PDB file of C-alpha atoms and ligand atoms in Angstrom:
ATOM      1  CA  MET A 207      24.101  25.590  -9.021  1.00  0.00           C
ATOM      2  CA  SER A 208      26.691  27.919  -8.148  1.00  0.00           C
ATOM      3  CA  ALA A 209      26.710  31.117  -9.406  1.00  0.00           C
ATOM      4  CA  ARG A 210      29.867  33.121  -8.881  1.00  0.00           C
ATOM      5  CA  LEU A 211      28.268  36.349 -10.100  1.00  0.00           C
ATOM      6  CA  VAL A 212      29.420  40.084 -10.295  1.00  0.00           C
ATOM      7  CA  LEU A 213      27.211  43.042 -11.451  1.00  0.00           C
ATOM      8  CA  LEU A 214      28.474  46.421 -12.467  1.00  0.00           C
ATOM      9  CA  GLY A 215      26.773  49.235 -13.294  1.00  0.00           C
ATOM     10  CA  PRO A 216      26.325  52.877 -12.618  1.00  0.00           C
ATOM     11  CA  PRO A 217      25.216  54.195  -9.359  1.00  0.00           C
ATOM     12  CA  GLY A 218      21.446  54.732  -9.887  1.00  0.00           C
ATOM     13  CA  ALA A 219      21.507  51.476 -12.189  1.00  0.00           C
ATOM     14  CA  GLY A 220      19.402  49.414 -10.299  1.00  0.00           C
ATOM     15  CA  LYS A 221      22.237  47.027  -9.160  1.00  0.00           C
ATOM     16  CA  GLY A 222      20.697  46.820  -5.268  1.00  0.00           C
ATOM     17  CA  THR A 223      17.388  45.910  -6.638  1.00  0.00           C
ATOM     18  CA  GLN A 224      18.326  43.465  -8.787  1.00  0.00           C
ATOM     19  CA  ALA A 225      21.082  42.301  -6.692  1.00  0.00           C
ATOM     20  CA  ALA A 226      18.238  41.101  -4.559  1.00  0.00           C
ATOM     21  CA  ARG A 227      15.921  39.641  -6.421  1.00  0.00           C
ATOM     22  CA  ILE A 228      18.602  37.805  -8.581  1.00  0.00           C
ATOM     23  CA  SER A 229      20.101  36.428  -5.758  1.00  0.00           C
ATOM     24  CA  GLU A 230      16.881  35.071  -4.697  1.00  0.00           C
ATOM     25  CA  ARG A 231      16.319  33.281  -7.460  1.00  0.00           C
ATOM     26  CA  LEU A 232      19.773  31.926  -8.269  1.00  0.00           C
ATOM     27  CA  GLY A 233      19.992  30.759  -3.956  1.00  0.00           C
ATOM     28  CA  VAL A 234      23.396  32.974  -3.578  1.00  0.00           C
ATOM     29  CA  PRO A 235      23.844  35.583  -1.214  1.00  0.00           C
ATOM     30  CA  ALA A 236      24.082  39.214  -2.857  1.00  0.00           C
ATOM     31  CA  ILE A 237      26.981  41.075  -1.037  1.00  0.00           C
ATOM     32  CA  SER A 238      26.641  44.842  -1.836  1.00  0.00           C
ATOM     33  CA  THR A 239      30.034  46.485  -0.349  1.00  0.00           C
ATOM     34  CA  GLY A 240      28.084  49.970  -0.165  1.00  0.00           C
ATOM     35  CA  ASP A 241      25.694  48.340   2.110  1.00  0.00           C
ATOM     36  CA  ILE A 242      27.925  46.846   3.921  1.00  0.00           C
ATOM     37  CA  PHE A 243      29.422  50.349   4.705  1.00  0.00           C
ATOM     38  CA  ARG A 244      26.429  51.876   5.335  1.00  0.00           C
ATOM     39  CA  ALA A 245      25.348  49.145   8.299  1.00  0.00           C
ATOM     40  CA  ASN A 246      29.226  49.948   9.290  1.00  0.00           C
ATOM     41  CA  VAL A 247      28.881  53.773   9.410  1.00  0.00           C
ATOM     42  CA  ALA A 248      25.184  53.461  11.170  1.00  0.00           C
ATOM     43  CA  GLU A 249      27.075  51.143  14.008  1.00  0.00           C
ATOM     44  CA  GLN A 250      30.107  53.449  13.920  1.00  0.00           C
ATOM     45  CA  THR A 251      32.802  50.615  13.908  1.00  0.00           C
ATOM     46  CA  GLU A 252      36.312  50.897  13.024  1.00  0.00           C
ATOM     47  CA  LEU A 253      35.228  50.160   8.990  1.00  0.00           C
ATOM     48  CA  GLY A 254      32.762  52.832   8.905  1.00  0.00           C
ATOM     49  CA  ARG A 255      34.999  55.485  10.706  1.00  0.00           C
ATOM     50  CA  ARG A 256      37.359  54.848   7.820  1.00  0.00           C
ATOM     51  CA  ALA A 257      35.057  54.385   5.138  1.00  0.00           C
ATOM     52  CA  GLN A 258      32.712  57.436   6.006  1.00  0.00           C
ATOM     53  CA  ARG A 259      34.257  60.559   4.630  1.00  0.00           C
ATOM     54  CA  TYR A 260      34.972  58.840   1.368  1.00  0.00           C
ATOM     55  CA  MET A 261      31.024  57.834   0.924  1.00  0.00           C
ATOM     56  CA  ASP A 262      29.504  60.921   2.161  1.00  0.00           C
ATOM     57  CA  ALA A 263      31.904  63.132  -0.766  1.00  0.00           C
ATOM     58  CA  GLY A 264      31.115  60.344  -3.497  1.00  0.00           C
ATOM     59  CA  GLU A 265      34.710  58.963  -3.693  1.00  0.00           C
ATOM     60  CA  TYR A 266      35.565  55.384  -3.388  1.00  0.00           C
ATOM     61  CA  VAL A 267      36.878  54.337  -0.195  1.00  0.00           C
ATOM     62  CA  PRO A 268      40.869  52.711  -0.340  1.00  0.00           C
ATOM     63  CA  ASP A 269      41.379  49.835  -1.858  1.00  0.00           C
ATOM     64  CA  GLU A 270      42.980  48.127   0.941  1.00  0.00           C
ATOM     65  CA  VAL A 271      40.044  48.822   3.237  1.00  0.00           C
ATOM     66  CA  THR A 272      37.405  47.360   0.940  1.00  0.00           C
ATOM     67  CA  ASN A 273      39.456  44.326  -0.377  1.00  0.00           C
ATOM     68  CA  ALA A 274      40.179  43.200   2.981  1.00  0.00           C
ATOM     69  CA  MET A 275      36.002  43.564   4.014  1.00  0.00           C
ATOM     70  CA  VAL A 276      35.737  41.892   0.769  1.00  0.00           C
ATOM     71  CA  ALA A 277      37.847  39.002   1.139  1.00  0.00           C
ATOM     72  CA  GLY A 278      36.339  38.494   5.238  1.00  0.00           C
ATOM     73  CA  ARG A 279      32.774  38.280   3.526  1.00  0.00           C
ATOM     74  CA  LEU A 280      33.238  35.861   1.004  1.00  0.00           C
ATOM     75  CA  ALA A 281      35.365  33.721   3.718  1.00  0.00           C
ATOM     76  CA  ALA A 282      32.096  32.910   5.328  1.00  0.00           C
ATOM     77  CA  ASP A 283      30.645  29.497   4.839  1.00  0.00           C
ATOM     78  CA  ASP A 284      27.112  31.372   2.969  1.00  0.00           C
ATOM     79  CA  ALA A 285      29.769  32.121  -0.026  1.00  0.00           C
ATOM     80  CA  ALA A 286      31.132  28.990  -0.439  1.00  0.00           C
ATOM     81  CA  ASP A 287      28.787  27.519  -3.003  1.00  0.00           C
ATOM     82  CA  GLY A 288      28.202  30.724  -5.137  1.00  0.00           C
ATOM     83  CA  PHE A 289      27.594  34.737  -4.359  1.00  0.00           C
ATOM     84  CA  LEU A 290      26.685  37.796  -5.950  1.00  0.00           C
ATOM     85  CA  LEU A 291      28.488  40.847  -5.713  1.00  0.00           C
ATOM     86  CA  ASP A 292      27.404  44.401  -5.622  1.00  0.00           C
ATOM     87  CA  GLY A 293      29.562  47.008  -6.127  1.00  0.00           C
ATOM     88  CA  TYR A 294      32.848  44.778  -6.235  1.00  0.00           C
ATOM     89  CA  PRO A 295      35.247  45.540  -8.026  1.00  0.00           C
ATOM     90  CA  ARG A 296      35.287  48.932  -9.269  1.00  0.00           C
ATOM     91  CA  THR A 297      39.145  49.564  -9.235  1.00  0.00           C
ATOM     92  CA  PRO A 298      41.557  47.609 -11.381  1.00  0.00           C
ATOM     93  CA  ASP A 299      43.075  46.797  -8.027  1.00  0.00           C
ATOM     94  CA  GLN A 300      39.650  45.150  -6.824  1.00  0.00           C
ATOM     95  CA  VAL A 301      39.461  43.094 -10.211  1.00  0.00           C
ATOM     96  CA  ARG A 302      43.455  41.663  -8.911  1.00  0.00           C
ATOM     97  CA  GLN A 303      42.245  41.081  -5.505  1.00  0.00           C
ATOM     98  CA  LEU A 304      39.362  39.160  -6.181  1.00  0.00           C
ATOM     99  CA  ASP A 305      41.251  36.890  -8.851  1.00  0.00           C
ATOM    100  CA  GLY A 306      43.500  36.117  -6.058  1.00  0.00           C
ATOM    101  CA  MET A 307      40.773  35.177  -3.549  1.00  0.00           C
ATOM    102  CA  LEU A 308      38.696  33.111  -6.086  1.00  0.00           C
ATOM    103  CA  GLU A 309      42.288  31.364  -7.150  1.00  0.00           C
ATOM    104  CA  SER A 310      43.190  30.622  -3.424  1.00  0.00           C
ATOM    105  CA  ALA A 311      39.902  29.383  -3.399  1.00  0.00           C
ATOM    106  CA  GLY A 312      40.283  26.721  -6.454  1.00  0.00           C
ATOM    107  CA  THR A 313      37.022  28.800  -8.152  1.00  0.00           C
ATOM    108  CA  GLY A 314      36.316  31.600 -10.535  1.00  0.00           C
ATOM    109  CA  LEU A 315      33.491  33.738 -11.639  1.00  0.00           C
ATOM    110  CA  THR A 316      30.654  32.791 -14.058  1.00  0.00           C
ATOM    111  CA  ALA A 317      29.326  35.634 -15.361  1.00  0.00           C
ATOM    112  CA  VAL A 318      29.707  39.771 -14.761  1.00  0.00           C
ATOM    113  CA  VAL A 319      26.318  41.463 -15.642  1.00  0.00           C
ATOM    114  CA  GLU A 320      26.791  44.579 -16.632  1.00  0.00           C
ATOM    115  CA  ILE A 321      23.600  46.718 -15.678  1.00  0.00           C
ATOM    116  CA  THR A 322      23.316  49.835 -18.378  1.00  0.00           C
ATOM    117  CA  ALA A 323      21.934  53.094 -17.765  1.00  0.00           C
ATOM    118  CA  ASP A 324      21.129  56.779 -18.971  1.00  0.00           C
ATOM    119  CA  VAL A 325      22.510  59.091 -17.083  1.00  0.00           C
ATOM    120  CA  GLU A 326      19.854  61.614 -16.943  1.00  0.00           C
ATOM    121  CA  GLU A 327      17.519  58.514 -15.588  1.00  0.00           C
ATOM    122  CA  ALA A 328      19.632  56.886 -13.124  1.00  0.00           C
ATOM    123  CA  VAL A 329      20.230  60.915 -11.708  1.00  0.00           C
ATOM    124  CA  ALA A 330      16.652  61.108 -11.175  1.00  0.00           C
ATOM    125  CA  ARG A 331      16.237  57.773  -9.618  1.00  0.00           C
ATOM    126  CA  MET A 332      18.613  58.625  -7.144  1.00  0.00           C
ATOM    127  CA  LEU A 333      17.207  62.125  -6.324  1.00  0.00           C
ATOM    128  CA  LYS A 334      13.562  59.722  -6.002  1.00  0.00           C
ATOM    129  CA  ARG A 335      15.192  57.332  -3.270  1.00  0.00           C
ATOM    130  CA  ALA A 336      17.255  60.521  -1.680  1.00  0.00           C
ATOM    131  CA  ALA A 337      13.592  61.929  -1.089  1.00  0.00           C
ATOM    132  CA  GLU A 338      12.237  58.364   0.199  1.00  0.00           C
ATOM    133  CA  GLN A 339      14.959  57.169   2.189  1.00  0.00           C
ATOM    134  CA  GLY A 340      17.256  60.037   2.973  1.00  0.00           C
ATOM    135  CA  ARG A 341      20.427  57.949   2.199  1.00  0.00           C
ATOM    136  CA  ALA A 342      23.489  60.753   3.064  1.00  0.00           C
ATOM    137  CA  ASP A 343      24.981  60.458  -0.506  1.00  0.00           C
ATOM    138  CA  ASP A 344      22.307  60.872  -2.558  1.00  0.00           C
ATOM    139  CA  ASN A 345      22.021  64.597  -2.853  1.00  0.00           C
ATOM    140  CA  GLU A 346      22.902  65.911  -6.567  1.00  0.00           C
ATOM    141  CA  ALA A 347      26.497  67.238  -6.312  1.00  0.00           C
ATOM    142  CA  VAL A 348      27.849  64.078  -4.933  1.00  0.00           C
ATOM    143  CA  ILE A 349      25.850  62.271  -7.023  1.00  0.00           C
ATOM    144  CA  ARG A 350      27.433  63.820 -10.241  1.00  0.00           C
ATOM    145  CA  ARG A 351      30.534  62.613  -8.616  1.00  0.00           C
ATOM    146  CA  ARG A 352      29.877  58.871  -8.561  1.00  0.00           C
ATOM    147  CA  LEU A 353      28.459  59.253 -11.726  1.00  0.00           C
ATOM    148  CA  GLU A 354      32.031  60.807 -12.629  1.00  0.00           C
ATOM    149  CA  VAL A 355      34.371  58.255 -10.482  1.00  0.00           C
ATOM    150  CA  TYR A 356      32.279  55.244 -11.912  1.00  0.00           C
ATOM    151  CA  ALA A 357      33.040  56.079 -15.806  1.00  0.00           C
ATOM    152  CA  GLU A 358      36.424  57.028 -14.659  1.00  0.00           C
ATOM    153  CA  GLN A 359      37.352  54.246 -12.634  1.00  0.00           C
ATOM    154  CA  THR A 360      34.762  51.084 -12.616  1.00  0.00           C
ATOM    155  CA  ALA A 361      33.063  51.626 -16.660  1.00  0.00           C
ATOM    156  CA  PRO A 362      37.000  50.390 -18.235  1.00  0.00           C
ATOM    157  CA  LEU A 363      36.844  46.889 -15.828  1.00  0.00           C
ATOM    158  CA  ALA A 364      33.889  46.081 -18.338  1.00  0.00           C
ATOM    159  CA  ALA A 365      36.752  45.442 -20.860  1.00  0.00           C
ATOM    160  CA  THR A 366      38.631  43.452 -18.866  1.00  0.00           C
ATOM    161  CA  TYR A 367      35.920  41.428 -18.016  1.00  0.00           C
ATOM    162  CA  ALA A 368      34.614  41.445 -21.669  1.00  0.00           C
ATOM    163  CA  ASP A 369      38.201  40.329 -22.920  1.00  0.00           C
ATOM    164  CA  ARG A 370      37.812  37.480 -20.413  1.00  0.00           C
ATOM    165  CA  GLY A 371      34.568  36.488 -22.562  1.00  0.00           C
ATOM    166  CA  LEU A 372      32.529  36.953 -18.853  1.00  0.00           C
ATOM    167  CA  LEU A 373      30.654  40.036 -19.577  1.00  0.00           C
ATOM    168  CA  VAL A 374      26.579  40.171 -20.198  1.00  0.00           C
ATOM    169  CA  ARG A 375      25.230  43.462 -20.922  1.00  0.00           C
ATOM    170  CA  VAL A 376      21.560  44.252 -19.982  1.00  0.00           C
ATOM    171  CA  ASP A 377      19.699  47.210 -20.497  1.00  0.00           C
ATOM    172  CA  GLY A 378      18.534  48.820 -17.051  1.00  0.00           C
ATOM    173  CA  MET A 379      16.227  51.123 -18.147  1.00  0.00           C
ATOM    174  CA  GLY A 380      12.555  49.674 -18.052  1.00  0.00           C
ATOM    175  CA  ALA A 381      10.299  48.139 -15.369  1.00  0.00           C
ATOM    176  CA  ILE A 382      11.927  46.106 -12.614  1.00  0.00           C
ATOM    177  CA  ASP A 383      10.839  42.934 -13.306  1.00  0.00           C
ATOM    178  CA  ALA A 384      11.361  43.291 -17.314  1.00  0.00           C
ATOM    179  CA  VAL A 385      14.720  44.115 -16.104  1.00  0.00           C
ATOM    180  CA  THR A 386      15.396  40.984 -14.173  1.00  0.00           C
ATOM    181  CA  ASP A 387      13.601  38.996 -16.780  1.00  0.00           C
ATOM    182  CA  ARG A 388      16.630  40.002 -18.997  1.00  0.00           C
ATOM    183  CA  ILE A 389      18.835  39.232 -16.961  1.00  0.00           C
ATOM    184  CA  MET A 390      18.113  36.281 -16.114  1.00  0.00           C
ATOM    185  CA  ALA A 391      17.551  35.446 -19.666  1.00  0.00           C
ATOM    186  CA  ALA A 392      21.601  36.584 -20.441  1.00  0.00           C
ATOM    187  CA  LEU A 393      22.512  34.706 -17.770  1.00  0.00           C
ATOM    188  CA  ALA A 394      20.838  30.981 -18.770  1.00  0.00           C
ATOM    189  CA  PRO A 395      23.636  30.082 -21.085  1.00  0.00           C
ATOM    190  CA  ARG A 396      25.699  30.520 -18.308  1.00  0.00           C
ATOM    191  CA  LEU A 397      24.586  28.613 -15.569  1.00  0.00           C
ATOM    192  CA  HIS A 398      24.678  25.077 -15.339  1.00  0.00           C
TER     193      HIS A 398
HETATM  194  P1  ADP B 488      26.350  53.374  -5.626  1.00  0.00           P
HETATM  195  O1  ADP B 488      26.902  52.244  -6.298  1.00  0.00           O
HETATM  196  O2  ADP B 488      24.816  53.808  -5.890  1.00  0.00           O
HETATM  197  O3  ADP B 488      27.315  54.637  -5.597  1.00  0.00           O
HETATM  198  P2  ADP B 488      27.115  52.082  -3.406  1.00  0.00           P
HETATM  199  O4  ADP B 488      26.072  51.643  -2.322  1.00  0.00           O
HETATM  200  O5  ADP B 488      27.093  50.706  -4.338  1.00  0.00           O
HETATM  201  O6  ADP B 488      26.449  52.993  -4.186  1.00  0.00           O
HETATM  202  O7  ADP B 488      27.864  52.757  -2.221  1.00  0.00           O
HETATM  203  C1  ADP B 488      28.151  53.940  -2.208  1.00  0.00           C
HETATM  204  C2  ADP B 488      29.454  54.574  -1.545  1.00  0.00           C
HETATM  205  O8  ADP B 488      30.236  53.025  -1.128  1.00  0.00           O
HETATM  206  C3  ADP B 488      30.368  54.595  -3.002  1.00  0.00           C
HETATM  207  O9  ADP B 488      30.111  55.791  -3.187  1.00  0.00           O
HETATM  208  C4  ADP B 488      31.685  54.188  -2.056  1.00  0.00           C
HETATM  209  O10 ADP B 488      31.950  55.381  -1.319  1.00  0.00           O
HETATM  210  C5  ADP B 488      31.624  53.141  -1.223  1.00  0.00           C
HETATM  211  N1  ADP B 488      31.967  51.927  -2.156  1.00  0.00           N
HETATM  212  C6  ADP B 488      30.806  50.873  -2.228  1.00  0.00           C
HETATM  213  N2  ADP B 488      31.546  49.944  -2.762  1.00  0.00           N
HETATM  214  C7  ADP B 488      33.249  50.458  -2.818  1.00  0.00           C
HETATM  215  C8  ADP B 488      34.361  49.471  -3.377  1.00  0.00           C
HETATM  216  N3  ADP B 488      34.172  48.214  -4.249  1.00  0.00           N
HETATM  217  N4  ADP B 488      35.193  50.102  -3.412  1.00  0.00           N
HETATM  218  C9  ADP B 488      35.538  51.445  -2.895  1.00  0.00           C
HETATM  219  N5  ADP B 488      34.484  51.896  -2.609  1.00  0.00           N
HETATM  220  C10 ADP B 488      33.118  50.995  -2.207  1.00  0.00           C
END
């Protein structure tokens, strides 16, 4: 099965948690732009140095930096038969670039899953994660900014994918297992 999936949803909706589970069930790699950026920041690579100040402020890393990174990652062998993108695309330019990457590969998306979340619940989850994991961008001011940037720049992409008949919306509130089951059930008719 070759599922090519995008996960959309505000910070705190549980994309990372669900991405790991869905990728395991479908046997496709989960590609998280946030995780790749954080690993590069930790290793102080050139990419990490370019991304860090945006991440610390809750702003998006510039499109040209992000697009180049994703193009490289999608060209790796393990993504040839499918992937789950977590955190990309997040801007209209990223949508266009992803379209181009898939077109050159002669493929297209299977579905776009939008995980919806209550804003205050999302903030509470991220503050809890901050206490447990100490993620640099999980403080309340930056969390609020990330939610704002998502609402302005990324939430509208759901309509773009809905127009293409690709959008599946899933309620991200409730137990982790329940959300995974909802996502798998919503995807089932589209996987073959
Ligand atoms: P969250 O969705 O919880 O805010 P992520 O781990 O997905 O966290 O992303 C963390 C940060 O990495 C973002 O705030 C942003 O600075 C950067 N980032 C991740 N993905 C993208 C992207 N597609 N475009 C631009 N910046 C990104």
